Short mmCIF file of C-alpha atoms in Angstrom, two decimals:
data_model
loop_
_atom_site.label_atom_id
_atom_site.label_comp_id
_atom_site.label_asym_id
_atom_site.label_seq_id
_atom_site.Cartn_x
_atom_site.Cartn_y
_atom_site.Cartn_z
CA MET A 15 -2.91 86.34 16.03
CA ARG A 16 -3.00 84.15 18.89
CA VAL A 17 -5.89 85.51 19.81
CA VAL A 18 -7.29 83.99 15.87
CA ILE A 19 -5.78 81.02 16.77
CA GLY A 20 -6.99 80.17 19.79
CA VAL A 21 -10.48 80.88 19.08
CA LEU A 22 -9.85 78.62 15.61
CA TYR A 23 -8.33 75.87 17.97
CA THR A 24 -11.66 75.77 20.31
CA LEU A 25 -13.67 75.92 17.17
CA LEU A 26 -12.27 73.04 14.92
CA PRO A 27 -14.29 70.30 16.52
CA GLU A 28 -17.47 72.30 15.14
CA LEU A 29 -15.87 72.53 12.23
CA VAL A 30 -14.99 69.18 11.28
CA LEU A 31 -18.87 68.31 12.23
CA PHE A 32 -20.02 71.43 10.12
CA VAL A 33 -17.97 69.93 6.90
CA ILE A 34 -19.15 66.29 7.86
CA ALA A 35 -22.69 67.39 8.25
CA ALA A 36 -22.47 69.21 4.87
CA LEU A 37 -21.21 66.58 2.86
CA VAL A 38 -23.66 63.68 4.04
CA THR A 39 -26.68 65.59 4.44
CA PRO A 40 -26.81 65.29 0.14
CA TYR A 41 -26.88 61.41 0.56
CA VAL A 42 -29.05 61.30 3.30
CA ALA A 43 -32.17 63.80 1.09
CA HIS A 44 -32.19 60.50 -1.29
CA PHE A 45 -32.95 57.98 1.40
CA SER A 46 -35.94 56.25 1.02
CA PRO A 47 -38.88 56.95 3.31
CA THR A 48 -38.02 54.35 5.93
CA GLY A 49 -34.40 55.31 5.86
CA LEU A 50 -35.04 58.87 6.35
CA PHE A 51 -37.50 58.25 9.47
CA ALA A 52 -34.65 55.82 10.88
CA THR A 53 -31.94 59.02 10.45
CA GLU A 54 -35.06 61.27 11.86
CA PHE A 55 -34.93 58.27 14.65
CA ALA A 56 -31.42 58.13 15.17
CA SER A 57 -30.86 62.08 15.52
CA GLY A 58 -33.38 62.52 18.00
CA PHE A 59 -32.27 59.55 19.94
CA VAL A 60 -28.98 61.07 19.82
CA LEU A 61 -30.19 64.21 20.90
CA LEU A 62 -31.94 62.78 24.26
CA LEU A 63 -28.83 60.75 25.01
CA VAL A 64 -26.89 64.12 24.99
CA MET A 65 -29.48 65.90 27.38
CA VAL A 66 -29.13 62.83 29.64
CA LEU A 67 -25.32 63.42 29.88
CA SER A 68 -26.06 67.41 30.44
CA LEU A 69 -28.76 66.87 33.37
CA GLN A 70 -26.11 63.75 34.53
CA PHE A 71 -23.11 66.47 35.15
CA ASN A 72 -25.27 68.81 36.26
CA HIS A 73 -25.26 71.80 33.02
CA SER A 74 -28.45 73.27 32.59
CA ARG A 75 -27.22 75.30 29.91
CA ILE A 76 -26.69 72.81 27.60
CA PHE A 77 -29.84 70.91 28.61
CA PHE A 78 -32.05 73.74 27.85
CA ALA A 79 -30.27 74.54 24.61
CA LEU A 80 -31.44 70.70 23.57
CA LEU A 81 -34.49 70.94 24.53
CA THR A 82 -35.09 74.23 22.13
CA LEU A 83 -33.02 71.79 19.37
CA LEU A 84 -36.02 69.27 20.10
CA GLY A 85 -38.66 71.63 19.58
CA LEU A 86 -37.13 73.01 16.52
CA CYS A 87 -37.03 69.48 14.99
CA GLY A 88 -40.62 69.09 16.35
CA GLY A 89 -42.01 71.92 14.35
CA VAL A 90 -39.93 71.54 11.27
CA LEU A 91 -41.35 68.07 11.12
CA SER A 92 -44.89 69.53 11.73
CA MET A 93 -44.10 72.33 8.87
CA LEU A 94 -43.30 69.38 6.59
CA HIS A 95 -46.60 67.36 6.66
CA SER A 96 -48.45 70.58 6.77
CA THR A 97 -50.55 71.74 3.51
CA ASP A 98 -51.94 74.41 5.30
CA ILE A 99 -50.06 77.89 4.03
CA VAL A 100 -50.89 79.94 6.86
CA THR A 101 -49.95 77.30 9.46
CA ARG A 102 -46.25 76.59 7.73
CA ASP A 103 -45.66 80.33 7.71
CA THR A 104 -46.29 80.42 11.45
CA LEU A 105 -44.19 77.92 12.11
CA THR A 106 -41.31 79.28 10.04
CA GLY A 107 -41.93 82.87 11.63
CA THR A 108 -42.34 81.86 14.89
CA LEU A 109 -39.40 79.17 15.05
CA CYS A 110 -36.86 81.61 13.02
CA LEU A 111 -37.44 84.44 15.98
CA LEU A 112 -37.34 81.90 19.27
CA VAL A 113 -35.19 79.35 18.47
CA PRO A 114 -31.87 81.52 18.22
CA LEU A 115 -33.20 83.87 20.77
CA ASN A 116 -33.56 80.96 23.10
CA LEU A 117 -30.08 79.91 22.24
CA LEU A 118 -28.56 83.05 22.70
CA VAL A 119 -30.23 83.81 26.07
CA PHE A 120 -29.48 80.71 27.48
CA SER A 121 -25.87 80.37 26.73
CA PHE A 122 -25.82 83.36 29.00
CA ASN A 123 -27.32 81.54 32.03
CA GLU A 124 -26.03 80.56 35.31
CA GLU A 125 -25.51 76.72 36.35
CA ARG A 126 -28.17 76.86 38.48
CA GLY A 127 -29.72 73.37 37.74
CA VAL A 128 -32.43 71.99 35.46
CA PHE A 129 -35.12 70.28 38.08
CA SER A 130 -34.96 73.69 40.68
CA ARG A 131 -36.84 76.96 40.51
CA TYR A 132 -34.63 78.43 38.30
CA GLY A 133 -34.95 75.29 35.88
CA GLY A 134 -38.76 75.99 36.37
CA LEU A 135 -38.57 79.29 34.79
CA ARG A 136 -36.64 78.27 32.17
CA PHE A 137 -39.13 75.23 31.29
CA GLY A 138 -42.33 77.79 31.90
CA LEU A 139 -40.62 80.39 29.42
CA LEU A 140 -40.67 77.23 27.15
CA GLY A 141 -43.67 76.07 27.75
CA LEU A 142 -45.17 79.77 27.15
CA GLU A 143 -43.69 80.18 23.68
CA ILE A 144 -45.30 76.12 22.91
CA PHE A 145 -48.66 77.70 23.84
CA GLY A 146 -48.07 81.20 22.31
CA ILE A 147 -47.18 78.82 19.10
CA GLY A 148 -50.44 77.06 19.30
CA LEU A 149 -52.55 80.38 19.78
CA LEU A 150 -51.34 81.55 16.76
CA LEU A 151 -51.88 78.60 14.88
CA MET A 152 -55.81 77.87 16.36
CA LEU A 153 -56.48 82.11 15.47
CA HIS A 154 -54.65 82.03 12.46
CA ALA A 155 -53.41 85.70 13.60
CA ALA A 156 -52.55 86.69 9.98
CA PRO A 157 -51.35 90.20 11.21
CA VAL A 158 -48.80 88.74 13.65
CA VAL A 159 -47.75 86.22 10.85
CA ALA A 160 -46.99 89.37 8.51
CA ALA A 161 -44.80 90.81 11.21
CA LEU A 162 -43.02 87.60 11.93
CA HIS A 163 -41.90 87.68 7.96
CA VAL A 164 -41.55 91.43 8.01
CA GLN A 165 -38.47 92.30 5.43
CA PHE A 166 -36.40 95.29 6.76
CA VAL A 167 -34.22 95.04 3.33
CA LYS A 168 -34.83 94.18 0.19
CA PHE A 169 -32.25 91.52 -1.37
CA ASN A 170 -33.06 89.02 -4.14
CA ALA A 171 -30.94 86.78 -1.95
CA LEU A 172 -33.06 87.38 0.80
CA ALA A 173 -36.32 86.31 -1.20
CA HIS A 174 -35.31 82.94 -2.03
CA THR A 175 -35.26 81.70 1.53
CA PRO A 176 -37.55 80.56 4.20
CA LEU A 177 -35.45 82.03 7.02
CA THR A 178 -37.07 85.29 8.02
CA GLN A 179 -35.13 88.25 8.07
CA PRO A 180 -35.81 88.90 11.99
CA GLY A 181 -34.39 85.48 12.33
CA LEU A 182 -31.27 85.96 10.04
CA LEU A 183 -30.81 89.11 12.41
CA LEU A 184 -31.00 87.23 15.50
CA VAL A 185 -28.34 84.16 14.00
CA SER A 186 -26.25 87.19 13.26
CA ILE A 187 -26.51 89.17 16.53
CA GLY A 188 -26.15 85.88 18.12
CA LEU A 189 -22.73 85.01 16.05
CA ILE A 190 -21.04 88.13 16.88
CA VAL A 191 -21.49 88.21 20.35
CA LEU A 192 -20.82 84.67 20.54
CA ASN A 193 -17.52 85.06 18.71
CA ASP A 194 -16.62 87.95 21.14
CA ARG A 195 -17.01 85.60 24.04
CA LEU A 196 -15.00 82.65 22.27
CA ILE A 197 -11.95 85.55 22.40
CA LEU A 198 -12.21 86.40 25.86
CA ARG A 199 -12.66 82.83 27.09
CA HIS A 200 -12.11 79.64 25.10
CA SER A 201 -14.77 77.35 25.85
CA ALA A 202 -15.81 74.13 24.33
CA GLU A 203 -19.40 75.43 26.07
CA LEU A 204 -19.55 78.46 23.88
CA ALA A 205 -18.16 77.19 20.73
CA ALA A 206 -21.25 74.47 20.77
CA PHE A 207 -23.07 77.64 21.42
CA PHE A 208 -21.66 78.86 18.43
CA PHE A 209 -22.18 76.12 16.00
CA ALA A 210 -25.89 75.64 17.43
CA LEU A 211 -26.69 78.72 16.14
CA ILE A 212 -24.97 78.11 12.43
CA ALA A 213 -27.26 74.68 12.71
CA THR A 214 -29.97 76.04 13.44
CA GLY A 215 -29.82 78.85 10.21
CA VAL A 216 -29.25 75.81 8.07
CA ILE A 217 -32.13 73.81 9.03
CA LEU A 218 -34.27 76.97 8.89
CA HIS A 219 -32.67 77.76 5.24
CA ARG A 220 -33.23 74.62 3.96
CA LEU A 221 -36.77 73.05 5.90
CA ASP A 222 -35.84 69.63 4.94
CA ALA A 223 -36.12 66.30 6.55
CA ALA A 224 -32.44 65.52 5.92
CA SER A 225 -31.20 68.74 7.06
CA MET A 226 -32.87 68.70 9.70
CA ALA A 227 -31.71 65.15 10.99
CA VAL A 228 -27.87 65.65 10.03
CA PHE A 229 -27.43 69.09 11.41
CA SER A 230 -29.58 68.66 14.63
CA ALA A 231 -27.67 65.32 15.74
CA ALA A 232 -24.10 66.79 14.60
CA THR A 233 -25.28 69.44 16.99
CA ALA A 234 -26.04 67.19 19.66
CA VAL A 235 -22.48 65.96 19.26
CA ALA A 236 -20.94 69.25 19.79
CA PHE A 237 -22.99 69.74 22.62
CA GLY A 238 -21.86 66.50 24.44
CA TYR A 239 -18.22 67.03 23.56
CA ALA A 240 -18.91 70.55 25.32
CA VAL A 241 -20.19 68.67 28.31
CA ILE A 242 -16.48 66.09 28.32
CA GLN A 243 -14.56 68.74 28.13
CA GLU A 244 -16.20 71.43 30.46
CA SER A 245 -16.17 68.06 32.95
CA TRP A 246 -12.70 67.41 32.12
CA ASN A 247 -11.54 71.18 32.83
CA MET A 248 -13.34 71.03 35.91
CA ALA A 249 -12.11 67.95 37.30
CA TYR A 250 -8.53 68.94 36.03
CA LEU A 251 -8.06 72.44 35.98
CA ASP A 252 -7.71 75.31 38.72
CA GLU A 253 -10.65 76.84 38.93
CA LEU A 254 -8.68 80.10 40.27
CA THR A 255 -5.51 80.15 38.19
CA GLY A 256 -6.76 78.10 34.93
CA LEU A 257 -3.90 76.21 35.30
CA PRO A 258 -3.36 72.55 35.47
CA GLY A 259 -4.13 71.26 39.44
CA ARG A 260 -3.44 68.55 41.99
CA ARG A 261 -5.14 65.65 39.95
CA ALA A 262 -3.48 66.52 36.31
CA LEU A 263 0.07 66.76 38.44
CA GLU A 264 -0.21 63.70 39.35
CA GLU A 265 -1.22 62.44 36.01
CA GLN A 266 1.86 63.69 34.48
CA MET A 267 4.40 62.70 37.85
CA ARG A 268 3.15 59.02 36.70
CA GLN A 269 4.11 59.46 33.28
CA LEU A 270 7.48 60.58 34.16
CA SER A 271 10.62 58.76 33.32
CA GLY A 272 14.34 59.15 32.32
CA HIS A 273 16.23 62.62 33.10
CA HIS A 274 13.38 65.55 34.56
CA VAL A 275 14.02 68.58 37.08
CA ILE A 276 10.68 69.61 39.42
CA ALA A 277 10.73 73.33 40.39
CA MET A 278 8.20 74.60 43.26
CA VAL A 279 7.26 78.16 43.19
CA ASP A 280 6.04 79.76 45.94
CA VAL A 281 4.71 83.42 46.65
CA ASP A 282 6.47 85.51 49.26
CA HIS A 283 4.78 86.79 52.29
CA PHE A 284 1.13 85.73 50.71
CA LYS A 285 -0.35 85.64 53.82
CA ARG A 286 0.29 89.43 54.19
CA PHE A 287 -1.19 90.55 51.16
CA ASN A 288 -4.62 88.45 52.22
CA ASP A 289 -4.30 90.21 56.12
CA THR A 290 -3.72 93.70 54.42
CA TYR A 291 -6.04 93.37 51.30
CA GLY A 292 -8.04 90.79 51.48
CA HIS A 293 -8.72 87.55 49.95
CA ASP A 294 -9.98 88.99 46.28
CA VAL A 295 -6.71 90.61 46.18
CA GLY A 296 -4.48 87.16 46.93
CA ASP A 297 -6.59 85.96 44.66
CA GLN A 298 -5.85 88.33 42.05
CA VAL A 299 -1.94 87.88 43.31
CA LEU A 300 -2.42 84.26 42.71
CA ARG A 301 -3.55 84.57 39.48
CA PHE A 302 -1.07 87.20 38.26
CA VAL A 303 1.97 84.47 39.19
CA ALA A 304 -0.35 81.54 36.99
CA SER A 305 -0.21 84.20 34.04
CA ARG A 306 3.62 84.79 34.53
CA LEU A 307 4.02 81.11 34.98
CA GLN A 308 2.10 80.50 31.81
CA LYS A 309 4.10 82.71 29.71
CA ASN A 310 7.94 82.42 30.84
CA ALA A 311 8.27 78.36 32.28
CA GLY A 312 10.78 78.34 29.46
CA GLY A 313 8.67 75.09 28.00
CA GLY A 314 8.10 73.28 31.45
CA LYS A 315 4.32 72.75 32.37
CA PRO A 316 3.08 74.55 35.46
CA PHE A 317 0.52 73.73 37.92
CA ARG A 318 -1.31 74.47 41.37
CA TYR A 319 -0.07 72.44 43.58
CA GLY A 320 -2.04 74.41 46.61
CA GLY A 321 -2.27 77.32 48.60
CA GLU A 322 -0.11 80.25 46.72
CA GLU A 323 2.44 77.11 46.01
CA PHE A 324 3.01 76.44 42.17
CA CYS A 325 4.79 73.05 40.68
CA ILE A 326 6.80 73.60 36.88
CA LEU A 327 7.82 69.96 35.89
CA TYR A 328 10.79 70.05 33.01
CA PRO A 329 11.02 66.59 31.44
CA GLY A 330 14.10 65.47 29.66
CA LYS A 331 15.68 68.79 31.32
CA TYR A 332 19.40 68.84 32.95
CA PRO A 333 19.56 71.25 36.19
CA ASP A 334 22.44 73.32 34.25
CA GLU A 335 19.48 74.28 31.52
CA VAL A 336 16.27 75.00 34.06
CA VAL A 337 18.15 76.81 36.73
CA ASN A 338 18.63 80.18 34.10
CA ILE A 339 15.26 79.75 33.24
CA LEU A 340 14.26 79.59 36.84
CA GLU A 341 16.25 82.54 37.26
CA SER A 342 14.64 84.70 34.52
CA LEU A 343 11.02 83.41 35.28
CA ARG A 344 11.81 85.02 39.11
CA ALA A 345 13.11 87.95 37.87
CA ASP A 346 10.32 88.79 35.46
CA ILE A 347 7.61 88.00 37.93
CA GLU A 348 9.85 90.34 40.58
CA THR A 349 10.15 93.68 37.70
CA CYS A 350 6.50 92.90 36.51
CA ARG A 351 4.48 94.86 38.77
CA PHE A 352 1.05 93.79 39.52
CA GLU A 353 -1.45 96.02 39.40
CA MET A 354 -3.55 95.88 41.76
CA ARG A 355 -7.95 96.75 41.31
CA ARG A 356 -9.33 99.19 43.36
CA GLN A 357 -10.43 97.32 46.60
CA GLN A 358 -11.40 97.61 50.11
CA ARG A 359 -8.02 97.97 52.22
CA ARG A 360 -8.07 96.69 55.70
CA THR A 361 -7.99 98.26 58.33
CA ASP A 362 -7.88 98.04 62.34
CA SER A 363 -11.87 99.82 62.08
CA GLN A 364 -12.76 96.83 59.74
CA ASP A 365 -13.52 94.35 62.98
CA SER A 366 -16.44 96.81 63.65
CA GLY A 367 -17.52 96.22 60.14
CA THR A 368 -16.31 99.31 58.46
CA ALA A 369 -13.22 99.52 55.77
CA ALA A 370 -12.19 102.22 53.78
CA ALA A 371 -11.63 102.05 50.04
CA GLN A 372 -8.42 103.61 48.48
CA ASP A 373 -6.51 103.30 45.31
CA THR A 374 -3.01 101.79 46.04
CA GLY A 375 -0.38 101.94 43.14
CA PRO A 376 1.68 98.80 41.61
CA LEU A 377 2.57 96.39 44.53
CA ALA A 378 5.90 94.32 43.94
CA ILE A 379 5.55 90.25 44.13
CA THR A 380 8.19 87.83 44.61
CA VAL A 381 8.59 84.42 44.49
CA SER A 382 10.89 81.79 46.10
CA ILE A 383 11.76 78.52 44.11
CA GLY A 384 13.29 75.32 44.82
CA MET A 385 14.17 72.47 41.97
CA ALA A 386 15.49 69.07 42.28
CA ALA A 387 16.73 66.86 39.52
CA GLY A 388 15.72 63.43 38.79
CA LEU A 389 18.29 61.62 36.40
CA GLN A 390 18.18 58.26 34.38
CA GLY A 391 16.85 55.33 36.92
CA GLY A 392 17.11 57.35 39.61
CA ILE A 393 14.68 57.84 42.45
CA ASP A 394 10.73 58.56 42.50
CA PRO A 395 9.51 61.50 40.92
CA TRP A 396 7.52 62.13 44.00
CA SER A 397 11.09 61.97 45.82
CA VAL A 398 12.08 64.76 43.74
CA LEU A 399 9.35 66.89 44.75
CA LYS A 400 9.88 66.45 48.19
CA SER A 401 13.40 67.60 47.35
CA ALA A 402 12.44 70.43 45.71
CA ASP A 403 9.99 71.30 48.06
CA LYS A 404 12.98 71.33 50.53
CA ALA A 405 14.93 73.65 48.14
CA LEU A 406 11.58 75.83 48.63
CA TYR A 407 12.10 75.92 52.18
CA ALA A 408 15.73 76.64 52.38
CA ALA A 409 15.24 79.54 49.52
CA LYS A 410 13.06 81.15 52.51
CA GLY A 411 15.04 80.56 54.85
CA ALA A 412 18.00 82.28 53.05
CA GLY A 413 15.78 85.50 52.33
CA ARG A 414 13.09 84.40 49.54
CA ASN A 415 13.17 85.45 46.04
CA ARG A 416 15.88 83.59 45.21
CA VAL A 417 16.30 79.85 43.74
CA CYS A 418 17.58 77.17 45.25
CA LEU A 419 18.74 73.66 44.05
CA SER A 420 17.85 70.69 45.96
CA GLY A 421 21.97 69.61 47.74
CA THR A 422 23.67 73.45 48.05
#
């Protein structure tokens, strides 16, 4: 259930955009030719604006997705202004096939820049597709056009839509794949690609200027939101653990007022994990501890402080309320054994460039925790954090795997 809620929450902006686009489109369809042209111009401007934004923040996947949508808009406009049936069928068949395929492929591409060798390959792919469409239009290749409009099944419902069955199949496959990826990773960018496939299906199904202008603009807004959201994540979230990072902690510290408790958490003997099993296992340990903090912080806000240290804020809490929560958290990490993936165990022979691979069983992870309290109108939160840090060192000095309160 939590997974479903998480996916729906991620898709919430797209759901709102879809409803708005669906409600606005009938009104735009009744615009005068001048008003419709102004809407198309505004839609193109929004697409170009978000493309510039994606360039600024180095989101090449989004840039090429928007470039694909810009091509879709150009193709639809060309189709609407053409009276030749073969030309219309060629454009419909190629757009239905290539646009969903491009969106799906670009959603999987790694971020390797726009004006780079990898970006050049993507530009080349799009250029090759445009060349192929132009060649088909010149040659009036009826067999190829017929193949693009092939019907796999006979359904009356599908007989009255310009969306070809190959196009419908690609849109469906793309939505299933992106849905599976959204379940694994609640990403605003994946949600925008999901919406782009739906908008593409709507545009190709209706094939009118109003739907094209409104749904392409809505897709651009979805991608623009994704650029901002992903950029925020990079700035405020720790990439390794997924917890809010130091910058987010500093903002929360500035907002603290009244009584509160701050806890500092440190992984015991962390250097030993790195030295014995390698930094990959050390990263796994940090992710494991971060996941336990997220689940069992008892209403606290966990942050990655740096290295193997974490910080938990408890606004509006008193020490006697928090100490039992932290004790349960410490016991949870100790009892929930860490299952290490198969790794290269470091040995003395590794100095000569070799390592012995072996399976290891579950490992025991423990943490030391220091906590300090800030009272109403009391000392600065940063001083409270320093006191919690001193309590943390006291916990480690007392034998580790324990909770210490500042001043005790």
